[in-house]
């Protein structure tokens, strides 16, 4: 398989995390060194690392960095102090981006590993956290791979033309992506897949990131503005749509990048299959429908400026929700690490997440020893 970019990984000395700064792509490929939890929180908030699974990995690593910095400052920190810090770090990192399920899931997983560890010393507890963050990164790689294999089923031969939105590729995960994973797999086995990438206003993840990583891998990709999607479908230029997800509610409602809902309505109208690719880590069993998922509102500035120019009259208001909700009825099927899931989604998504980890939010603000 052609090489895909690595969004996140430990630095060589193990004391920092390397991020490919996604705000600078495609002009500059610059690696950032993140050394503490505050630096990681800033990187997540400002989209230097983005995409739900990658944000989860970043959160887990940020928690490790935070614990290690605590121990450097206070080598004699006792268990209670470490657990108090884990709770503080949970909230600091989680509140950077409230919508994506993977962040809470990953932070819970690290916090749970630390709180239930037998180890008593601060150093050993930090070691436990590091092992868990490593496991999350490794597991995400495998989940992406499995999604890719499962998704081949929806490319029934031929030369499919796939429309995608935002970036749900390698840059958004620890592996080969979610929505882009089947595309990379098909490309690797010699099947020609053509991709239409919606540019994804306001911060252009489709144009800047998806088109970059696919063309770098040799996958034919054409960028369009978001407003061209309907016309492309009407003209018969789209065989199927595949998008990623930031959160999937228990009933199958999908929360994903703003614009996803419109694409689903258009695809449904034109009889084009609408697929959502995601690992089990994106499903939130504690939200019964998408309406319960908090939607991140980002700054007006992302809309007011384009290419360094003011494009909006100063007196005009701007509204900038980062995500929208696509009702489960609009989704043809989910492409998951455990195969393609078709309706009814409730029981099938429950089965997908069965036996997997603690519930979201369990460690928010929970201090003290246990
Ligand atoms: O605001 P972003 O760039 O973090 O939004 C990313 C998306 O909406 C992706 O589609 C989603 O996280 C799935 S990534 C595998």
CSV table of C-alpha atoms and ligand atoms in Angstrom, one decimal:
chain,number,residue,atom,x,y,z
A,1,UNK,CA,0.0,0.0,0.0
A,2,UNK,CA,1.3,3.5,-0.8
A,3,UNK,CA,2.6,5.4,2.1
A,4,UNK,CA,0.1,7.6,3.9
A,5,UNK,CA,1.1,10.6,6.1
A,6,UNK,CA,1.3,10.0,9.9
A,7,UNK,CA,-0.7,12.6,11.8
A,8,UNK,CA,0.6,11.7,15.3
A,9,UNK,CA,3.2,9.7,17.0
A,10,UNK,CA,5.7,9.7,19.9
A,11,UNK,CA,8.9,11.7,19.3
A,12,UNK,CA,12.2,9.8,19.1
A,13,UNK,CA,13.2,10.6,22.7
A,14,UNK,CA,9.7,9.5,23.9
A,15,UNK,CA,9.4,12.7,25.8
A,16,UNK,CA,7.3,14.6,23.3
A,17,UNK,CA,4.6,13.9,20.7
A,18,UNK,CA,5.0,14.7,17.1
A,19,UNK,CA,2.1,16.2,15.2
A,20,UNK,CA,2.0,17.1,11.5
A,21,UNK,CA,0.6,20.6,11.8
A,22,UNK,CA,-2.6,20.3,9.7
A,23,UNK,CA,-3.3,24.0,9.7
A,24,UNK,CA,-0.2,24.5,7.4
A,25,UNK,CA,-1.1,21.8,4.8
A,26,UNK,CA,-0.7,21.6,1.9
A,27,UNK,CA,1.9,24.4,1.6
A,28,UNK,CA,4.1,23.2,4.5
A,29,UNK,CA,4.7,19.8,6.0
A,30,UNK,CA,5.9,20.9,9.4
A,31,UNK,CA,6.2,18.6,12.4
A,32,UNK,CA,5.4,20.0,15.8
A,33,UNK,CA,6.9,18.8,19.1
A,34,UNK,CA,4.3,18.8,21.8
A,35,UNK,CA,5.8,18.5,25.3
A,36,UNK,CA,2.9,19.0,27.8
A,37,UNK,CA,-0.8,18.8,28.1
A,38,UNK,CA,-1.4,22.5,27.6
A,39,UNK,CA,0.4,22.3,24.3
A,40,UNK,CA,-1.7,19.4,23.3
A,41,UNK,CA,-4.9,21.2,24.3
A,42,UNK,CA,-3.9,24.2,22.2
A,43,UNK,CA,-3.1,21.9,19.2
A,44,UNK,CA,-6.5,20.2,19.4
A,45,UNK,CA,-8.4,23.4,19.8
A,46,UNK,CA,-6.7,25.1,16.9
A,47,UNK,CA,-7.0,22.0,14.6
A,48,UNK,CA,-3.3,21.3,14.3
A,49,UNK,CA,-4.5,17.7,14.9
A,50,UNK,CA,-8.1,17.0,14.0
A,51,UNK,CA,-10.4,14.2,13.0
A,52,UNK,CA,-12.2,12.2,15.7
A,53,UNK,CA,-9.9,9.2,16.1
A,54,UNK,CA,-6.7,11.3,15.9
A,55,UNK,CA,-8.1,13.7,18.5
A,56,UNK,CA,-8.7,10.7,20.7
A,57,UNK,CA,-5.1,9.6,20.4
A,58,UNK,CA,-3.9,13.1,20.9
A,59,UNK,CA,-6.0,13.4,24.1
A,60,UNK,CA,-4.6,10.1,25.4
A,61,UNK,CA,-1.0,11.1,24.7
A,62,UNK,CA,-1.6,14.6,26.1
A,63,UNK,CA,-2.7,13.0,29.4
A,64,UNK,CA,0.5,11.0,29.5
A,65,UNK,CA,2.6,14.1,28.9
A,66,UNK,CA,0.7,15.9,31.7
A,67,UNK,CA,1.3,13.1,34.1
A,68,UNK,CA,5.0,12.9,33.2
A,69,UNK,CA,5.4,16.7,33.7
A,70,UNK,CA,3.7,16.5,37.1
A,71,UNK,CA,6.3,13.8,38.1
A,72,UNK,CA,9.2,15.9,36.9
A,73,UNK,CA,8.0,18.8,39.0
A,74,UNK,CA,7.2,16.6,42.0
A,75,UNK,CA,9.1,13.3,42.0
A,76,UNK,CA,7.5,12.3,45.3
A,77,UNK,CA,3.9,12.8,44.2
A,78,UNK,CA,1.7,10.2,45.8
A,79,UNK,CA,-1.1,8.2,44.2
A,80,UNK,CA,-3.8,10.6,45.3
A,81,UNK,CA,-2.0,13.6,43.8
A,82,UNK,CA,-1.5,11.7,40.5
A,83,UNK,CA,-5.2,10.8,40.4
A,84,UNK,CA,-6.2,14.4,41.1
A,85,UNK,CA,-4.0,15.5,38.2
A,86,UNK,CA,-5.6,12.8,35.9
A,87,UNK,CA,-9.0,14.3,36.6
A,88,UNK,CA,-7.8,17.8,35.9
A,89,UNK,CA,-6.1,16.7,32.7
A,90,UNK,CA,-9.3,14.8,31.6
A,91,UNK,CA,-11.3,18.1,31.8
A,92,UNK,CA,-8.6,20.3,30.2
A,93,UNK,CA,-8.2,18.0,27.2
A,94,UNK,CA,-11.8,17.0,26.8
A,95,UNK,CA,-13.2,20.5,26.7
A,96,UNK,CA,-11.0,21.4,23.8
A,97,UNK,CA,-13.5,19.9,21.3
A,98,UNK,CA,-16.8,18.8,22.8
A,99,UNK,CA,-18.4,16.9,19.9
A,100,UNK,CA,-16.2,14.0,18.9
A,101,UNK,CA,-16.9,10.8,20.8
A,102,UNK,CA,-13.4,9.4,20.5
A,103,UNK,CA,-11.8,12.0,22.7
A,104,UNK,CA,-13.9,11.2,25.8
A,105,UNK,CA,-13.6,7.5,25.0
A,106,UNK,CA,-9.7,7.6,24.9
A,107,UNK,CA,-9.4,9.9,28.0
A,108,UNK,CA,-11.7,7.5,29.9
A,109,UNK,CA,-9.6,4.6,28.8
A,110,UNK,CA,-6.4,6.1,30.1
A,111,UNK,CA,-8.0,7.4,33.3
A,112,UNK,CA,-9.5,4.0,33.9
A,113,UNK,CA,-6.2,2.2,33.4
A,114,UNK,CA,-4.5,4.5,35.9
A,115,UNK,CA,-7.2,4.4,38.5
A,116,UNK,CA,-7.5,0.6,38.4
A,117,UNK,CA,-3.7,-0.1,38.4
A,118,UNK,CA,-2.1,-1.8,41.3
A,119,UNK,CA,1.0,0.2,41.0
A,120,UNK,CA,1.6,2.7,43.8
A,121,UNK,CA,4.4,5.0,42.6
A,122,UNK,CA,3.7,8.0,40.4
A,123,UNK,CA,6.2,6.8,37.9
A,124,UNK,CA,4.6,3.4,37.6
A,125,UNK,CA,1.2,5.0,37.2
A,126,UNK,CA,2.5,7.2,34.4
A,127,UNK,CA,4.0,4.1,32.8
A,128,UNK,CA,0.5,2.5,32.9
A,129,UNK,CA,-1.0,5.6,31.2
A,130,UNK,CA,1.7,5.5,28.5
A,131,UNK,CA,1.0,1.8,27.8
A,132,UNK,CA,-2.7,2.5,27.4
A,133,UNK,CA,-2.1,5.5,25.0
A,134,UNK,CA,0.2,3.3,23.0
A,135,UNK,CA,-2.4,0.6,22.8
A,136,UNK,CA,-5.0,3.1,21.6
A,137,UNK,CA,-2.7,4.2,18.8
A,138,UNK,CA,-1.9,0.7,17.7
A,139,UNK,CA,-5.5,-0.4,18.0
A,140,UNK,CA,-6.7,2.6,15.9
A,141,UNK,CA,-4.3,1.5,13.1
A,142,UNK,CA,-5.9,-1.9,13.1
A,143,UNK,CA,-9.4,-0.6,13.2
A,144,UNK,CA,-8.7,1.6,10.1
A,145,UNK,CA,-7.4,-1.4,8.3
A,146,UNK,CA,-10.4,-3.5,9.1
A,147,UNK,CA,-12.7,-0.7,8.0
A,148,UNK,CA,-10.8,-0.6,4.8
A,149,UNK,CA,-11.2,-4.3,4.2
A,150,UNK,CA,-14.9,-4.2,5.1
A,151,UNK,CA,-15.6,-1.3,2.8
A,152,UNK,CA,-14.4,-3.2,-0.3
A,153,UNK,CA,-17.8,-4.8,-0.2
A,154,UNK,CA,-19.4,-1.5,-1.3
A,155,UNK,CA,-17.2,-1.2,-4.4
A,156,UNK,CA,-18.8,-4.0,-6.4
A,157,UNK,CA,-16.1,-4.1,-9.1
A,158,UNK,CA,-16.0,-1.4,-11.8
A,159,UNK,CA,-14.5,2.0,-11.3
A,160,UNK,CA,-16.5,3.6,-8.5
A,161,UNK,CA,-16.7,7.4,-8.3
A,162,UNK,CA,-16.9,8.3,-4.6
A,163,UNK,CA,-17.9,11.6,-3.1
A,164,UNK,CA,-16.5,12.4,0.3
A,165,UNK,CA,-16.6,15.4,2.7
A,166,UNK,CA,-14.1,16.9,5.1
A,167,UNK,CA,-11.1,14.6,5.8
A,168,UNK,CA,-11.7,11.2,7.2
A,169,UNK,CA,-8.3,9.8,6.0
A,170,UNK,CA,-4.9,9.1,7.4
A,171,UNK,CA,-4.6,12.7,8.7
A,172,UNK,CA,-7.7,12.1,10.9
A,173,UNK,CA,-6.6,8.8,12.4
A,174,UNK,CA,-3.7,6.7,13.6
A,175,UNK,CA,-3.9,4.6,10.4
A,176,UNK,CA,-5.2,4.8,6.9
A,177,UNK,CA,-8.4,6.6,7.8
A,178,UNK,CA,-12.1,5.6,8.0
A,179,UNK,CA,-14.0,6.9,4.9
A,180,UNK,CA,-10.7,6.9,2.9
A,181,UNK,CA,-9.6,3.4,4.1
A,182,UNK,CA,-11.7,1.4,1.6
A,183,UNK,CA,-10.4,3.8,-1.1
A,184,UNK,CA,-6.8,3.1,-0.2
A,185,UNK,CA,-7.5,-0.6,0.0
A,186,UNK,CA,-9.2,-0.7,-3.4
A,187,UNK,CA,-6.4,1.4,-4.9
A,188,UNK,CA,-3.8,-1.0,-3.5
A,189,UNK,CA,-5.5,-4.0,-5.1
A,190,UNK,CA,-5.4,-2.2,-8.5
A,191,UNK,CA,-9.0,-1.1,-8.6
A,192,UNK,CA,-9.5,2.4,-10.0
A,193,UNK,CA,-11.4,4.6,-7.6
A,194,UNK,CA,-12.1,8.3,-8.4
A,195,UNK,CA,-12.8,10.6,-5.6
A,196,UNK,CA,-14.7,13.9,-5.6
A,197,UNK,CA,-13.6,15.8,-2.5
A,198,UNK,CA,-15.9,18.6,-1.2
A,199,UNK,CA,-13.7,21.5,-0.2
A,200,UNK,CA,-15.5,21.7,3.2
A,201,UNK,CA,-15.9,25.4,4.2
A,202,UNK,CA,-15.0,27.1,6.4
A,203,UNK,CA,-11.5,25.6,7.1
A,204,UNK,CA,-11.2,23.5,3.9
A,205,UNK,CA,-10.3,20.0,5.2
A,206,UNK,CA,-11.5,18.5,2.0
A,207,UNK,CA,-9.5,20.7,-0.3
A,208,UNK,CA,-6.4,21.1,1.9
A,209,UNK,CA,-6.2,17.7,3.4
A,210,UNK,CA,-8.2,15.0,1.6
A,211,UNK,CA,-7.0,16.1,-1.9
A,212,UNK,CA,-3.4,16.3,-0.6
A,213,UNK,CA,-3.2,12.9,1.0
A,214,UNK,CA,-5.1,11.1,-1.8
A,215,UNK,CA,-3.1,12.7,-4.6
A,216,UNK,CA,0.2,12.0,-2.7
A,217,UNK,CA,-0.9,8.3,-2.7
A,218,UNK,CA,-1.7,8.3,-6.4
A,219,UNK,CA,-5.5,8.1,-6.0
A,220,UNK,CA,-7.3,10.3,-8.6
A,221,UNK,CA,-9.0,13.1,-6.7
A,222,UNK,CA,-11.0,16.1,-7.9
A,223,UNK,CA,-11.9,19.0,-5.6
A,224,UNK,CA,-15.3,20.7,-5.8
A,225,UNK,CA,-16.8,23.5,-3.8
A,226,UNK,CA,-19.5,22.3,-1.4
A,227,UNK,CA,-22.2,23.9,-3.5
A,228,UNK,CA,-21.3,21.7,-6.5
A,229,UNK,CA,-22.2,18.4,-4.9
A,230,UNK,CA,-25.9,18.5,-5.9
A,231,UNK,CA,-25.1,19.2,-9.5
A,232,UNK,CA,-22.5,16.5,-9.6
A,233,UNK,CA,-25.0,14.0,-8.3
A,234,UNK,CA,-27.7,15.2,-10.7
A,235,UNK,CA,-25.3,14.8,-13.7
A,236,UNK,CA,-24.6,11.2,-12.7
A,237,UNK,CA,-21.0,11.8,-11.6
A,238,UNK,CA,-21.3,10.2,-8.2
A,239,UNK,CA,-21.8,6.4,-7.6
A,240,UNK,CA,-21.7,6.5,-3.8
A,241,UNK,CA,-20.9,8.8,-0.9
A,242,UNK,CA,-18.7,7.8,2.0
A,243,UNK,CA,-18.1,10.1,5.0
A,244,UNK,CA,-16.6,9.6,8.4
A,245,UNK,CA,-18.3,10.4,11.8
A,246,UNK,CA,-17.4,12.3,14.9
A,247,UNK,CA,-20.1,10.6,17.0
A,248,UNK,CA,-22.8,8.1,16.2
A,249,UNK,CA,-25.7,7.9,18.6
A,250,UNK,CA,-27.3,4.7,19.9
A,251,UNK,CA,-30.0,4.9,17.2
A,252,UNK,CA,-27.5,5.5,14.4
A,253,UNK,CA,-27.8,9.2,14.0
A,254,UNK,CA,-24.5,10.5,12.6
A,255,UNK,CA,-22.8,13.7,13.8
A,256,UNK,CA,-20.2,14.7,11.3
A,257,UNK,CA,-18.6,17.8,9.7
A,258,UNK,CA,-21.1,20.5,8.8
A,259,UNK,CA,-22.5,19.9,5.4
A,260,UNK,CA,-22.8,16.1,5.8
A,261,UNK,CA,-26.6,16.4,6.4
A,262,UNK,CA,-27.1,18.3,3.2
A,263,UNK,CA,-25.0,15.7,1.3
A,264,UNK,CA,-27.2,12.9,2.8
A,265,UNK,CA,-30.4,14.6,1.7
A,266,UNK,CA,-29.0,15.1,-1.8
A,267,UNK,CA,-27.8,11.5,-2.0
A,268,UNK,CA,-31.1,10.2,-0.8
A,269,UNK,CA,-32.9,12.4,-3.3
A,270,UNK,CA,-30.8,11.0,-6.2
A,271,UNK,CA,-30.9,7.4,-5.1
A,272,UNK,CA,-27.2,7.4,-4.4
A,273,UNK,CA,-26.0,5.1,-1.5
A,274,UNK,CA,-24.8,7.1,1.5
A,275,UNK,CA,-22.3,5.3,3.7
A,276,UNK,CA,-20.7,6.3,7.0
A,277,UNK,CA,-17.4,4.7,7.9
A,278,UNK,CA,-16.4,4.5,11.5
A,279,UNK,CA,-14.7,2.4,14.2
A,280,UNK,CA,-16.7,1.2,17.3
A,281,UNK,CA,-14.9,3.9,19.3
A,282,UNK,CA,-17.1,6.6,17.6
A,283,UNK,CA,-20.4,5.1,18.8
A,284,UNK,CA,-21.8,6.8,22.0
A,285,UNK,CA,-24.2,4.4,23.6
A,286,UNK,CA,-25.1,7.1,26.2
A,287,UNK,CA,-26.8,9.4,23.6
A,288,UNK,CA,-30.1,8.0,22.3
A,289,UNK,CA,-30.2,10.3,19.3
A,290,UNK,CA,-27.9,12.8,17.5
A,291,UNK,CA,-29.9,15.7,19.1
A,292,UNK,CA,-28.2,14.9,22.4
A,293,UNK,CA,-24.7,15.3,21.1
A,294,UNK,CA,-23.2,18.8,21.9
A,295,UNK,CA,-22.3,20.6,18.7
A,296,UNK,CA,-19.1,22.7,18.8
A,297,UNK,CA,-19.6,26.3,17.8
A,298,UNK,CA,-16.4,27.7,16.4
A,299,UNK,CA,-15.3,31.3,16.0
A,300,UNK,CA,-16.9,33.7,13.6
A,301,UNK,CA,-13.3,34.5,12.4
A,302,UNK,CA,-13.2,31.2,10.4
A,303,UNK,CA,-16.0,32.6,8.3
A,304,UNK,CA,-15.1,36.2,8.2
A,305,UNK,CA,-11.7,35.8,6.6
A,306,UNK,CA,-10.7,33.9,3.5
A,307,UNK,CA,-7.1,33.9,2.3
A,308,UNK,CA,-6.2,36.6,4.8
A,309,UNK,CA,-9.0,38.9,3.5
A,310,UNK,CA,-12.1,40.1,5.3
A,311,UNK,CA,-15.0,38.8,3.2
A,312,UNK,CA,-17.9,39.7,5.5
A,313,UNK,CA,-19.3,43.2,6.2
A,314,UNK,CA,-18.4,44.1,9.8
A,315,UNK,CA,-22.0,44.5,10.8
A,316,UNK,CA,-23.1,41.2,9.4
A,317,UNK,CA,-23.2,38.3,11.9
A,318,UNK,CA,-21.7,34.9,11.2
A,319,UNK,CA,-22.8,31.5,12.5
A,320,UNK,CA,-20.3,28.7,12.6
A,321,UNK,CA,-21.4,25.3,13.9
A,322,UNK,CA,-18.6,22.7,13.2
A,323,UNK,CA,-20.9,19.7,12.9
A,324,UNK,CA,-24.4,18.7,11.9
A,325,UNK,CA,-26.7,15.7,12.6
A,326,UNK,CA,-27.7,13.2,9.8
A,327,UNK,CA,-30.7,11.2,10.8
A,328,UNK,CA,-30.1,7.4,10.8
A,329,UNK,CA,-32.8,6.9,8.2
A,330,UNK,CA,-30.6,8.7,5.6
A,331,UNK,CA,-27.7,6.2,6.1
A,332,UNK,CA,-27.6,3.3,3.7
A,333,UNK,CA,-25.1,1.4,5.9
A,334,UNK,CA,-22.2,1.8,8.3
A,335,UNK,CA,-18.8,0.5,7.3
A,336,UNK,CA,-17.2,-0.5,10.5
A,337,UNK,CA,-14.2,-2.5,11.9
A,338,UNK,CA,-16.6,-5.4,12.3
A,339,UNK,CA,-18.1,-5.3,8.9
A,340,UNK,CA,-20.9,-3.5,7.0
A,341,UNK,CA,-23.9,-2.8,9.3
A,342,UNK,CA,-27.3,-2.2,7.7
A,343,UNK,CA,-30.6,-1.3,9.5
A,344,UNK,CA,-32.0,-1.8,12.1
A,345,UNK,CA,-29.1,0.1,13.6
A,346,UNK,CA,-30.0,0.2,17.3
A,347,UNK,CA,-29.3,-3.5,18.1
A,348,UNK,CA,-26.5,-3.8,15.6
A,349,UNK,CA,-24.6,-0.8,16.9
A,350,UNK,CA,-25.1,-2.1,20.5
A,351,UNK,CA,-23.5,-5.3,19.4
A,352,UNK,CA,-20.6,-3.4,17.8
A,353,UNK,CA,-19.7,-1.7,21.1
A,354,UNK,CA,-20.5,-4.6,23.4
A,355,UNK,CA,-17.9,-5.2,26.0
A,356,UNK,CA,-15.8,-2.2,25.0
A,357,UNK,CA,-14.6,0.1,27.7
A,358,UNK,CA,-16.0,2.5,30.2
A,359,UNK,CA,-18.8,4.9,29.4
A,360,UNK,CA,-18.1,8.5,28.3
A,361,UNK,CA,-17.6,11.2,31.0
A,362,UNK,CA,-17.0,8.8,33.8
A,363,UNK,CA,-13.8,10.5,35.0
A,364,UNK,CA,-14.8,14.1,34.4
A,365,UNK,CA,-13.9,16.0,37.5
A,366,UNK,CA,-13.5,12.9,39.6
A,367,UNK,CA,-10.6,13.6,41.9
A,368,UNK,CA,-8.8,11.9,44.8
A,369,UNK,CA,-7.6,8.4,45.3
A,370,UNK,CA,-9.5,5.2,44.7
B,1,LIG,O1,-13.3,19.6,12.5
B,1,LIG,P1,-12.6,18.3,12.1
B,1,LIG,O2,-11.7,18.5,11.0
B,1,LIG,O3,-12.0,17.6,13.3
B,1,LIG,O4,-13.8,17.4,11.6
B,1,LIG,C1,-13.5,16.1,11.2
B,1,LIG,C2,-14.6,15.3,10.6
B,1,LIG,O5,-15.7,15.8,10.6
B,1,LIG,C3,-14.4,13.9,10.2
B,1,LIG,O6,-15.3,13.5,9.2
B,1,LIG,C4,-14.6,12.9,11.4
B,1,LIG,O7,-13.8,13.4,12.5
B,1,LIG,C5,-14.2,11.6,11.0
B,1,LIG,S1,-12.5,11.4,10.9
B,1,LIG,C6,-12.1,9.8,10.7
